[in-house]
Amino acid sequence: MAKNRRFNPDRDVNPWKGAYRPYDLAKEVIICFVVVAVMVIGLAVIFGSPDDKAVTIQRWSNADQVDFATTAITELDGTSGTATYGPPYNSTPDASQKVGPVSLESIAGVHIPVNPAQDFVLGPLSTVPNAPVLNAALSAYNAASSAQQQKWDAAYEEAVTKATVNNGKIVVPAGDYGPVAVMISSLTSMAQSGALDTSMINQDHFYGTDYTKSLLFVADGTYFANLGDAHHLSGGQWGMMNETGSFPGQAWLWLYTMWYQVWPFTSSWEPNADALIWALMMVLTLILLLVPFIPGLRSIPRWSRIYRLVWRNHYKERRI
Amino acid sequence: MNDAREPESVTPAIHEEDSSQWTARIRNSLVRALPPERLIPDRQPSYMASWIYIFGALTIAALTIVILTGVVLSLEGPMWWHLSSVGLFVNSLHLWSVELFFFFMVIHLWGKFFMAAWRGNRQLTWMTGVITFAVSIGAAFTGYVSQTNFDSQWIATQAKDGINSTGIGAFFNVMNFGQMLMWHIVLLPAGVVLITGLHILMVRRRGIVPPIELDENGRVVREAASDTSVSTNEEVAV
């Protein structure tokens, strides 16, 4: 197919009428495979791969039971990160991120419902067998008015910041917490035994492959965040593109991660930073995809003259 | 002794009366688009003489090792590599082949960018390459959140906010291990392999892009400038 139009060096080529040389494709492919295999084996032998154990709720509650109790009460009173997250977990007003007036998060809606008070605290506690004191506390809490529940929750939430650990038990200063102190203490014991991990994963069925609720709970605590900080993995440290140790991680996410480190995404745009950075990355990806059609952008190779290095022998032979 | 006879064709000739068959039409168009000497060439234009050309093949080699090591990990299941030194080593092979895959692919991509490799009706070749890169990022990401260790916990809880903000998180739950593992070992690898295959076929179909015909001063060389009948689908005379 030939079209009569002006030759554009950024778009068109002339049919190659020059020489051809032997080219052993099969040999190239096999040699490349062997070379890469040797490199991979060498890197695997020398560096291995990271495998830090997952944080369980049991490990968290034993390592820092004050943080666990502090997080648990925020789940119960609805002030935790998960409880106030918005879609897709719950319908907290004004929690969704927006690009301009559009909130795709809200449009998608609540598709993975999570009720932290019920899913993380009340539900698991209701499965504890042979616990008359706990059962009485749960009955009292459930029977109380919403205002009374909030009063107990708020009092405990304030007191737990001054809590200490004595002989392996959390000690909260005396106060009017109603049944909440018994409930959080029981939840802590349940967590320390490992029963809470099992309860949260197997809420509906025997087999479990969905760790959404467990992870949300763990991620609400500062213990998990502190571990991330210690492993240089938090958002301000280029976040999820890293891995524990000195492994390269997902280095190809550098551009996406970079935006979280720079203005304006660190300033007044921060509440919508995720949505704005994703929108920006989608636009940049689309531009990369459509480079062949974008005047100016497709001329960069010609302007850069790097191509003269690639084809230096060709230009030398042709004296051009 | 030389044998002057023509070798017998493996496939029987298409009879004239069968030429309207769908099968015959498909085969004819495939053979026309990709005759064997173009599909698996043994000669290339003389301008193909640079190390940059090797990075496409290196990317394919790394992808092959990614898949092979992934298959071995699949045979034993997702917890094997935590419990066995052999499993840990295979996981290390899988990890480093992924790292090299992206390293080679990015160099290949920028090499092709600075060669303006989309010229001569090769836009789709470029575009399938970019799509492969994007789908590969998804394939690698789902692998990172399927590790069932601290890294996967951290990456999933960090990544959820970005993905949720797009609305996609409602349907693509990075904290649902079962869902992520299925995407990682079935859907996304199938996508990467399929699009990579298309990309390679397009490279073979169009041949490698000729040099930019400009002189040292950036002027179009006479041969190109005088040719106003521009080929956008040049034949590769192999």
Coordinates of C-alpha atoms in Angstrom, one line a residue:
Chain A
M1 CA 0.0 0.0 0.0
A2 CA 1.5 3.3 -1.0
K3 CA 0.1 6.7 -0.1
N4 CA 1.1 10.0 -1.7
R5 CA 1.9 12.3 1.2
R6 CA 4.9 14.3 2.3
F7 CA 7.7 12.2 3.9
N8 CA 7.8 12.6 7.6
P9 CA 11.0 11.2 9.2
D10 CA 9.2 10.7 12.5
R11 CA 6.5 8.6 10.9
D12 CA 7.6 7.1 7.6
V13 CA 10.4 5.0 6.3
N14 CA 11.7 4.1 2.9
P15 CA 11.8 0.5 1.9
W16 CA 15.2 -1.0 2.7
K17 CA 17.1 -1.6 -0.5
G18 CA 20.5 -2.2 1.0
A19 CA 22.4 -5.3 2.0
Y20 CA 21.3 -8.1 4.2
R21 CA 23.5 -10.2 6.5
P22 CA 23.1 -13.7 8.0
Y23 CA 21.2 -13.7 11.2
D24 CA 20.8 -16.9 13.3
L25 CA 17.7 -16.2 15.3
A26 CA 17.5 -19.6 17.0
K27 CA 21.2 -19.3 18.2
E28 CA 20.5 -15.8 19.5
V29 CA 17.4 -17.0 21.4
I30 CA 19.2 -20.0 23.0
I31 CA 22.3 -18.0 24.0
C32 CA 20.1 -15.3 25.5
F33 CA 18.2 -17.9 27.5
V34 CA 21.4 -19.5 28.8
V35 CA 22.9 -16.1 29.7
V36 CA 19.8 -15.0 31.6
A37 CA 19.5 -18.3 33.3
V38 CA 23.0 -18.0 34.6
M39 CA 22.4 -14.5 35.7
V40 CA 19.2 -15.5 37.5
I41 CA 20.8 -18.5 39.2
G42 CA 23.8 -16.3 40.3
L43 CA 21.6 -13.6 41.8
A44 CA 19.4 -16.2 43.5
V45 CA 22.4 -17.9 45.0
I46 CA 24.1 -14.7 46.1
F47 CA 21.1 -12.7 47.3
G48 CA 18.2 -15.1 47.8
S49 CA 14.8 -13.5 48.4
P50 CA 13.2 -11.8 51.5
D51 CA 10.7 -13.7 53.6
D52 CA 9.9 -11.9 56.8
K53 CA 7.0 -13.7 58.6
A54 CA 3.6 -12.2 58.3
V55 CA 2.2 -10.2 61.3
T56 CA -0.6 -12.1 62.9
I57 CA -3.1 -10.6 65.3
Q58 CA -1.6 -13.0 67.9
R59 CA 1.9 -11.6 67.4
W60 CA 0.7 -8.0 67.5
S61 CA -1.3 -8.4 70.7
N62 CA 1.5 -10.2 72.5
A63 CA 4.2 -7.7 71.3
D64 CA 2.2 -4.6 72.0
Q65 CA -1.1 -5.2 73.8
V66 CA -1.6 -1.5 74.7
D67 CA -1.5 -0.7 70.9
F68 CA -3.9 -3.6 70.3
A69 CA -6.3 -2.5 73.0
T70 CA -6.1 1.1 71.7
T71 CA -6.9 0.0 68.2
A72 CA -9.7 -2.3 69.3
I73 CA -11.5 0.5 71.1
T74 CA -11.3 2.7 68.0
E75 CA -12.8 -0.2 66.0
L76 CA -15.6 -0.5 68.6
D77 CA -16.4 3.2 68.7
G78 CA -16.2 3.8 65.0
T79 CA -13.2 6.2 64.9
S80 CA -10.5 3.8 63.4
G81 CA -9.1 4.2 60.0
T82 CA -11.2 1.4 58.7
A83 CA -14.4 2.5 60.4
T84 CA -14.1 6.0 58.7
Y85 CA -12.6 4.7 55.4
G86 CA -15.6 5.0 53.1
P87 CA -16.1 2.9 49.9
P88 CA -15.6 0.1 49.2
Y89 CA -15.8 -0.9 52.9
N90 CA -18.5 1.4 54.3
S91 CA -20.4 4.6 53.5
T92 CA -18.7 7.2 55.7
P93 CA -19.8 10.6 54.4
D94 CA -17.2 12.7 52.5
A95 CA -14.5 10.0 52.9
S96 CA -14.2 9.3 49.2
Q97 CA -11.4 10.8 47.2
K98 CA -12.2 12.9 44.2
V99 CA -10.7 14.0 40.9
G100 CA -12.3 17.4 40.5
P101 CA -16.0 16.8 41.2
V102 CA -15.9 13.1 40.3
S103 CA -15.5 10.3 42.9
L104 CA -15.0 7.0 41.2
E105 CA -14.7 5.4 44.7
S106 CA -18.3 6.6 45.5
I107 CA -19.6 5.5 42.1
A108 CA -18.2 2.0 42.7
G109 CA -19.9 2.0 46.1
V110 CA -19.7 -0.3 49.1
H111 CA -18.8 -3.6 47.5
I112 CA -16.7 -5.2 50.4
P113 CA -18.8 -4.3 53.4
V114 CA -16.8 -4.1 56.7
N115 CA -18.3 -3.1 60.0
P116 CA -15.3 -3.0 62.3
A117 CA -17.3 -2.9 65.6
Q118 CA -19.2 -6.0 64.6
D119 CA -16.5 -7.8 62.5
F120 CA -13.4 -7.1 64.6
V121 CA -14.8 -6.9 68.2
L122 CA -18.5 -7.9 68.9
G123 CA -18.7 -10.8 66.5
P124 CA -15.5 -12.6 67.5
L125 CA -16.3 -12.0 71.3
S126 CA -19.7 -13.6 70.8
T127 CA -18.0 -16.9 69.8
V128 CA -16.0 -17.3 73.0
P129 CA -17.3 -20.3 74.8
N130 CA -17.9 -20.7 78.6
A131 CA -17.3 -17.1 79.4
P132 CA -20.2 -15.9 81.7
V133 CA -18.5 -12.6 82.7
L134 CA -17.9 -11.7 79.0
N135 CA -21.4 -12.8 78.0
A136 CA -22.8 -10.5 80.7
A137 CA -20.6 -7.6 79.5
L138 CA -21.7 -8.2 75.9
S139 CA -25.4 -8.3 77.0
A140 CA -25.0 -5.1 79.0
Y141 CA -23.2 -3.3 76.1
N142 CA -25.8 -4.5 73.5
A143 CA -28.7 -3.5 75.7
A144 CA -27.3 0.0 76.4
S145 CA -28.4 3.0 74.5
S146 CA -26.1 4.3 71.7
A147 CA -25.3 7.4 73.8
Q148 CA -24.3 5.2 76.8
Q149 CA -22.1 3.0 74.6
Q150 CA -20.4 6.1 73.2
K151 CA -19.8 7.4 76.7
W152 CA -18.2 4.1 77.8
D153 CA -16.2 3.9 74.6
A154 CA -14.9 7.5 74.9
A155 CA -13.9 7.0 78.5
Y156 CA -12.0 3.8 77.7
E157 CA -10.4 5.3 74.6
E158 CA -9.0 8.1 76.7
A159 CA -7.9 5.9 79.6
V160 CA -6.2 3.3 77.4
T161 CA -3.5 5.8 76.3
K162 CA -2.3 5.7 80.0
A163 CA -2.5 2.0 80.2
T164 CA 0.4 -0.1 81.4
V165 CA 1.2 -3.8 81.2
N166 CA 1.7 -5.6 84.5
N167 CA 2.5 -9.3 84.7
G168 CA 1.4 -9.7 81.0
K169 CA -1.9 -8.0 81.6
I170 CA -3.0 -4.6 80.5
V171 CA -3.9 -2.3 83.4
V172 CA -6.1 0.7 82.6
P173 CA -6.6 3.5 85.2
A174 CA -9.9 3.1 87.1
G175 CA -12.9 4.8 85.4
D176 CA -16.5 4.3 84.3
Y177 CA -16.1 2.1 81.2
G178 CA -19.1 -0.1 81.9
P179 CA -18.6 -3.5 80.2
V180 CA -16.0 -2.1 77.8
A181 CA -13.0 -2.9 79.9
V182 CA -14.1 -6.6 80.2
M183 CA -14.8 -6.8 76.5
I184 CA -11.4 -5.3 75.4
S185 CA -9.6 -7.4 77.9
S186 CA -11.3 -10.5 76.6
L187 CA -10.6 -9.6 73.1
T188 CA -6.9 -9.1 73.9
S189 CA -6.8 -12.5 75.6
M190 CA -8.6 -14.0 72.5
A191 CA -6.0 -12.3 70.3
Q192 CA -3.1 -13.5 72.3
S193 CA -4.2 -17.1 72.1
G194 CA -4.5 -16.9 68.3
A195 CA -8.3 -17.5 68.4
L196 CA -9.0 -14.1 66.9
D197 CA -6.9 -14.8 63.8
T198 CA -8.9 -17.9 63.2
S199 CA -12.2 -16.3 64.0
M200 CA -11.7 -13.4 61.6
I201 CA -10.6 -15.5 58.6
N202 CA -13.2 -18.2 59.0
Q203 CA -16.1 -16.0 59.8
D204 CA -18.4 -17.5 57.3
H205 CA -16.8 -20.8 56.2
F206 CA -14.2 -23.4 56.9
Y207 CA -11.8 -22.5 54.1
G208 CA -10.4 -19.0 54.1
T209 CA -8.4 -17.1 51.4
D210 CA -9.7 -13.6 52.0
Y211 CA -7.6 -11.7 54.6
T212 CA -9.3 -8.3 54.0
K213 CA -10.7 -7.9 57.5
S214 CA -7.6 -9.2 59.3
L215 CA -5.3 -6.9 57.3
L216 CA -7.5 -3.9 57.8
F217 CA -7.5 -4.5 61.6
V218 CA -3.8 -5.0 61.7
A219 CA -3.1 -2.0 59.5
D220 CA -5.2 0.2 61.9
G221 CA -2.6 -0.3 64.7
T222 CA 0.6 1.5 65.1
Y223 CA 2.6 -1.7 65.7
F224 CA 2.2 -2.6 62.0
A225 CA 3.1 0.9 60.8
N226 CA 6.1 1.0 63.1
L227 CA 7.4 -2.3 61.5
G228 CA 6.9 -0.7 58.1
D229 CA 8.9 2.3 59.1
A230 CA 11.7 0.2 60.5
H231 CA 11.9 -1.6 57.2
H232 CA 12.0 1.7 55.3
L233 CA 8.6 0.9 53.7
S234 CA 6.3 3.8 54.7
G235 CA 4.8 6.2 52.2
G236 CA 7.4 8.9 52.8
Q237 CA 10.2 6.3 52.2
W238 CA 8.9 5.5 48.7
G239 CA 6.5 2.9 50.2
M240 CA 5.4 -0.2 48.5
M241 CA 7.9 -0.2 45.7
N242 CA 10.5 -1.4 48.3
E243 CA 10.8 -4.7 50.0
T244 CA 12.2 -5.7 53.4
G245 CA 16.0 -5.8 53.4
S246 CA 17.9 -4.3 50.5
F247 CA 16.0 -6.0 47.7
P248 CA 15.1 -3.9 44.7
G249 CA 11.4 -4.6 45.0
Q250 CA 9.1 -3.1 42.4
A251 CA 11.6 -0.6 41.1
W252 CA 9.4 0.0 38.0
L253 CA 6.9 1.7 40.2
W254 CA 9.4 4.6 40.9
L255 CA 7.4 7.2 38.9
Y256 CA 4.1 6.3 40.6
T257 CA 5.7 6.4 44.1
M258 CA 7.6 9.6 43.3
W259 CA 4.5 11.7 43.0
Y260 CA 3.7 10.9 46.7
Q261 CA 7.0 12.6 47.7
V262 CA 6.5 15.9 45.8
W263 CA 4.4 19.0 45.7
P264 CA 1.4 19.4 45.1
F265 CA 0.5 15.9 46.2
T266 CA 2.1 16.6 49.6
S267 CA 0.2 19.8 50.2
S268 CA -3.5 20.7 50.0
W269 CA -4.0 18.0 47.4
E270 CA -3.0 15.3 49.9
P271 CA -6.6 14.2 50.9
N272 CA -7.2 13.3 47.2
A273 CA -3.6 12.4 46.4
D274 CA -4.3 8.7 45.6
A275 CA -7.0 9.5 43.1
L276 CA -5.1 12.4 41.5
I277 CA -1.9 10.4 41.2
W278 CA -3.7 7.5 39.6
A279 CA -5.4 9.9 37.2
L280 CA -2.0 11.4 36.4
M281 CA -0.4 8.0 35.8
M282 CA -3.3 6.9 33.6
V283 CA -2.8 10.0 31.5
L284 CA 1.0 9.5 31.3
T285 CA 0.5 5.8 30.3
L286 CA -1.9 6.8 27.6
I287 CA 0.6 9.3 26.3
L288 CA 3.3 6.6 26.2
L289 CA 0.9 4.4 24.4
L290 CA 0.1 7.0 21.8
V291 CA 3.6 8.5 21.3
P292 CA 3.6 7.4 17.6
F293 CA 0.7 9.7 16.9
I294 CA 1.7 12.8 19.0
P295 CA 3.5 15.4 17.0
G296 CA 6.5 16.8 18.9
L297 CA 6.7 13.9 21.3
R298 CA 7.4 11.5 18.4
S299 CA 10.2 13.9 17.2
I300 CA 12.2 13.6 20.4
P301 CA 14.2 10.6 19.1
R302 CA 15.2 12.7 16.0
W303 CA 16.1 15.7 18.1
S304 CA 18.0 13.6 20.7
R305 CA 20.2 12.0 17.9
I306 CA 20.7 9.0 20.1
Y307 CA 19.7 6.9 17.0
R308 CA 22.9 7.9 15.4
L309 CA 24.7 5.8 18.0
V310 CA 22.5 2.8 17.4
W311 CA 23.0 2.9 13.6
R312 CA 26.5 4.4 13.6
N313 CA 27.8 1.8 11.3
H314 CA 25.0 2.4 8.8
Y315 CA 25.6 6.1 8.7
K316 CA 29.4 5.6 8.5
E317 CA 29.1 3.2 5.6
R318 CA 26.6 5.6 3.8
R319 CA 28.6 8.7 4.8
I320 CA 25.5 10.5 5.9
Chain B
M1 CA 24.4 -36.5 -5.2
N2 CA 22.1 -33.5 -5.8
D3 CA 18.4 -34.2 -5.7
A4 CA 16.8 -31.9 -8.3
R5 CA 13.3 -32.8 -7.3
E6 CA 11.3 -30.3 -5.4
P7 CA 10.4 -31.4 -1.9
E8 CA 6.9 -32.6 -1.4
S9 CA 4.7 -30.1 0.3
V10 CA 3.7 -31.1 3.8
T11 CA 0.3 -29.5 3.3
P12 CA -1.8 -30.4 0.3
A13 CA -2.4 -27.7 -2.2
I14 CA -5.6 -25.8 -1.9
H15 CA -8.0 -26.7 -4.7
E16 CA -9.4 -23.9 -6.7
E17 CA -12.9 -24.9 -5.7
D18 CA -12.0 -24.8 -2.0
S19 CA -10.7 -21.2 -2.1
S20 CA -13.9 -19.8 -0.7
Q21 CA -13.6 -21.9 2.4
W22 CA -13.1 -20.0 5.7
T23 CA -10.2 -22.3 6.6
A24 CA -8.5 -21.8 3.2
R25 CA -8.9 -18.0 3.4
I26 CA -7.5 -17.9 7.0
R27 CA -4.5 -20.0 6.0
N28 CA -3.9 -18.0 2.9
S29 CA -4.0 -14.7 4.7
L30 CA -1.7 -16.0 7.5
V31 CA 0.8 -17.3 5.0
R32 CA 0.7 -14.1 3.0
A33 CA 1.2 -12.0 6.2
L34 CA 3.9 -14.2 7.7
P35 CA 5.6 -16.5 5.2
P36 CA 8.0 -18.9 7.0
E37 CA 11.1 -17.0 5.9
R38 CA 9.7 -13.8 7.6
L39 CA 8.4 -15.6 10.7
I40 CA 11.7 -17.3 11.4
P41 CA 14.2 -15.2 9.4
D42 CA 17.8 -16.2 8.8
R43 CA 18.9 -12.9 7.3
Q44 CA 18.4 -9.3 8.5
P45 CA 19.2 -5.9 7.1
S46 CA 22.8 -4.8 7.5
Y47 CA 21.9 -1.8 9.7
M48 CA 20.9 -4.2 12.5
A49 CA 24.2 -4.1 14.2
S50 CA 24.0 -2.9 17.8
W51 CA 23.7 -4.3 21.3
I52 CA 20.4 -2.6 21.8
Y53 CA 18.8 -5.2 19.6
I54 CA 19.6 -8.0 22.0
F55 CA 17.3 -6.6 24.8
G56 CA 14.1 -7.8 23.2
A57 CA 15.4 -11.4 23.1
L58 CA 16.8 -11.0 26.7
T59 CA 13.3 -9.9 27.8
I60 CA 11.7 -13.0 26.2
A61 CA 14.4 -15.2 27.8
A62 CA 13.7 -13.7 31.3
L63 CA 9.9 -14.1 30.8
T64 CA 10.5 -17.7 29.9
I65 CA 12.3 -18.3 33.2
V66 CA 9.7 -16.3 35.1
I67 CA 7.0 -18.7 33.7
L68 CA 9.1 -21.9 34.3
T69 CA 9.9 -21.0 37.9
G70 CA 6.3 -19.9 38.4
V71 CA 5.1 -23.3 37.2
V72 CA 7.4 -25.1 39.7
L73 CA 6.1 -22.9 42.5
S74 CA 2.5 -23.7 41.4
L75 CA 3.2 -27.4 41.5
E76 CA 3.9 -27.2 45.2
G77 CA 1.4 -24.5 46.3
P78 CA 1.7 -21.0 47.8
M79 CA 3.1 -22.0 51.2
W80 CA 5.8 -24.4 49.9
W81 CA 8.6 -21.8 49.6
H82 CA 8.2 -20.7 53.2
L83 CA 8.7 -24.2 54.5
S84 CA 11.4 -25.7 52.2
S85 CA 14.9 -24.5 51.3
V86 CA 14.4 -25.8 47.8
G87 CA 11.1 -23.8 47.6
L88 CA 12.9 -20.7 48.9
F89 CA 15.5 -21.1 46.2
V90 CA 12.9 -21.5 43.4
N91 CA 11.2 -18.4 44.8
S92 CA 14.5 -16.6 44.6
L93 CA 14.9 -17.7 40.9
H94 CA 11.3 -16.4 40.3
L95 CA 12.0 -13.1 42.0
W96 CA 15.3 -12.4 40.2
S97 CA 14.0 -13.4 36.8
V98 CA 11.2 -10.9 37.3
E99 CA 13.7 -8.2 38.2
L100 CA 15.7 -9.0 35.1
F101 CA 12.6 -9.2 33.0
F102 CA 11.7 -5.6 33.9
F103 CA 15.3 -4.4 33.6
F104 CA 15.6 -5.8 30.0
M105 CA 12.1 -4.7 29.0
V106 CA 12.7 -1.1 30.1
I107 CA 16.0 -0.9 28.2
H108 CA 14.3 -2.4 25.2
L109 CA 11.4 0.1 25.5
W110 CA 13.7 3.1 25.7
G111 CA 15.9 1.7 23.0
K112 CA 12.9 1.5 20.7
F113 CA 11.8 4.9 21.7
F114 CA 15.0 6.5 20.7
M115 CA 15.0 4.6 17.4
A116 CA 11.4 5.9 16.8
A117 CA 10.6 2.2 16.1
W118 CA 7.0 3.1 15.4
R119 CA 7.9 4.4 11.9
G120 CA 6.7 2.7 8.8
N121 CA 3.3 1.6 10.0
R122 CA 4.7 0.0 13.2
Q123 CA 2.4 1.9 15.6
L124 CA 0.7 -1.2 16.8
T125 CA 4.0 -2.9 17.5
W126 CA 4.9 0.0 19.8
M127 CA 1.5 0.0 21.4
T128 CA 1.4 -3.8 22.1
G129 CA 4.9 -3.3 23.7
V130 CA 3.5 -0.6 26.0
I131 CA 0.5 -2.7 26.9
T132 CA 2.8 -5.6 27.7
F133 CA 4.7 -3.4 30.0
A134 CA 1.5 -2.2 31.8
V135 CA 0.1 -5.7 32.1
S136 CA 3.4 -7.0 33.4
I137 CA 3.3 -4.4 36.1
G138 CA -0.1 -5.8 37.2
A139 CA 1.2 -9.4 37.0
A140 CA 4.3 -8.6 39.1
F141 CA 2.2 -6.6 41.6
T142 CA -0.3 -9.4 42.2
G143 CA 2.7 -11.7 42.8
Y144 CA 4.1 -9.3 45.4
V145 CA 0.8 -9.3 47.3
S146 CA 0.5 -13.1 47.0
Q147 CA 3.8 -13.8 48.9
T148 CA 1.9 -14.5 52.2
N149 CA 4.6 -12.8 54.3
F150 CA 5.1 -9.4 55.8
D151 CA 6.0 -7.8 52.4
S152 CA 2.7 -8.9 50.9
Q153 CA 0.8 -7.6 53.9
W154 CA 2.5 -4.3 53.7
I155 CA 2.2 -3.8 50.0
A156 CA -1.4 -4.8 50.0
T157 CA -2.4 -2.4 52.8
Q158 CA -0.4 0.4 51.2
A159 CA -1.7 -0.2 47.6
K160 CA -5.3 -0.5 48.6
D161 CA -5.7 3.2 49.0
G162 CA -4.6 4.0 45.4
I163 CA -6.6 1.2 43.9
N164 CA -9.7 2.0 46.0
S165 CA -9.6 5.7 44.9
T166 CA -10.1 4.6 41.3
G167 CA -13.2 2.5 42.2
I168 CA -11.4 -0.6 40.9
G169 CA -10.7 -1.7 44.5
A170 CA -14.3 -2.5 44.9
F171 CA -13.8 -5.4 42.5
F172 CA -10.1 -6.0 42.6
N173 CA -9.4 -6.5 46.3
V174 CA -5.6 -6.5 46.9
M175 CA -6.2 -8.0 50.4
N176 CA -8.1 -11.0 49.1
F177 CA -5.2 -13.5 48.8
G178 CA -7.3 -16.0 46.8
Q179 CA -8.4 -13.4 44.2
M180 CA -4.9 -12.0 43.9
L181 CA -3.3 -15.4 43.5
M182 CA -5.7 -16.3 40.7
W183 CA -4.9 -13.1 38.9
H184 CA -1.2 -13.7 39.4
I185 CA -1.0 -17.3 38.1
V186 CA -3.8 -17.4 35.5
L187 CA -5.3 -14.2 34.2
L188 CA -2.3 -11.8 34.0
P189 CA 0.3 -14.2 32.9
A190 CA -2.1 -15.3 30.1
G191 CA -2.4 -11.6 29.2
V192 CA 1.3 -11.0 29.2
V193 CA 2.1 -14.1 27.1
L194 CA -0.8 -13.4 24.6
I195 CA 0.2 -9.7 24.0
T196 CA 3.9 -10.6 23.9
G197 CA 3.1 -13.2 21.2
L198 CA 1.2 -10.5 19.2
H199 CA 4.0 -8.1 19.7
I200 CA 6.6 -10.6 18.3
L201 CA 4.3 -11.5 15.4
M202 CA 4.0 -7.8 14.6
V203 CA 7.8 -7.4 14.7
R204 CA 8.2 -10.3 12.3
R205 CA 5.4 -9.0 10.1
R206 CA 6.9 -5.5 9.6
G207 CA 10.5 -6.4 10.1
I208 CA 12.9 -4.2 12.2
V209 CA 12.6 -0.5 11.6
P210 CA 15.1 1.1 9.2
P211 CA 17.4 3.9 10.3
I212 CA 16.1 7.5 10.4
E213 CA 17.2 8.8 7.1
L214 CA 18.7 12.1 8.1
D215 CA 22.2 13.4 7.6
E216 CA 24.5 14.8 10.2
N217 CA 22.7 18.2 9.9
G218 CA 19.3 16.7 10.4
R219 CA 18.3 17.0 6.7
V220 CA 16.4 14.2 5.0
V221 CA 18.8 12.4 2.8
R222 CA 18.2 12.8 -0.9
E223 CA 17.0 9.2 -1.5
A224 CA 14.2 9.7 1.0
A225 CA 13.4 13.3 0.1
S226 CA 13.0 12.5 -3.6
D227 CA 10.6 9.6 -2.9
T228 CA 7.2 11.2 -2.4
S229 CA 5.5 7.8 -2.7
V230 CA 6.1 6.8 0.8
S231 CA 5.8 3.2 1.7
T232 CA 3.9 2.6 5.0
N233 CA 4.0 -1.1 4.7
E234 CA 7.3 -2.0 3.2
E235 CA 8.3 -5.5 2.2
V236 CA 11.2 -7.2 3.8
A237 CA 13.2 -8.7 1.1
V238 CA 14.5 -11.7 2.9

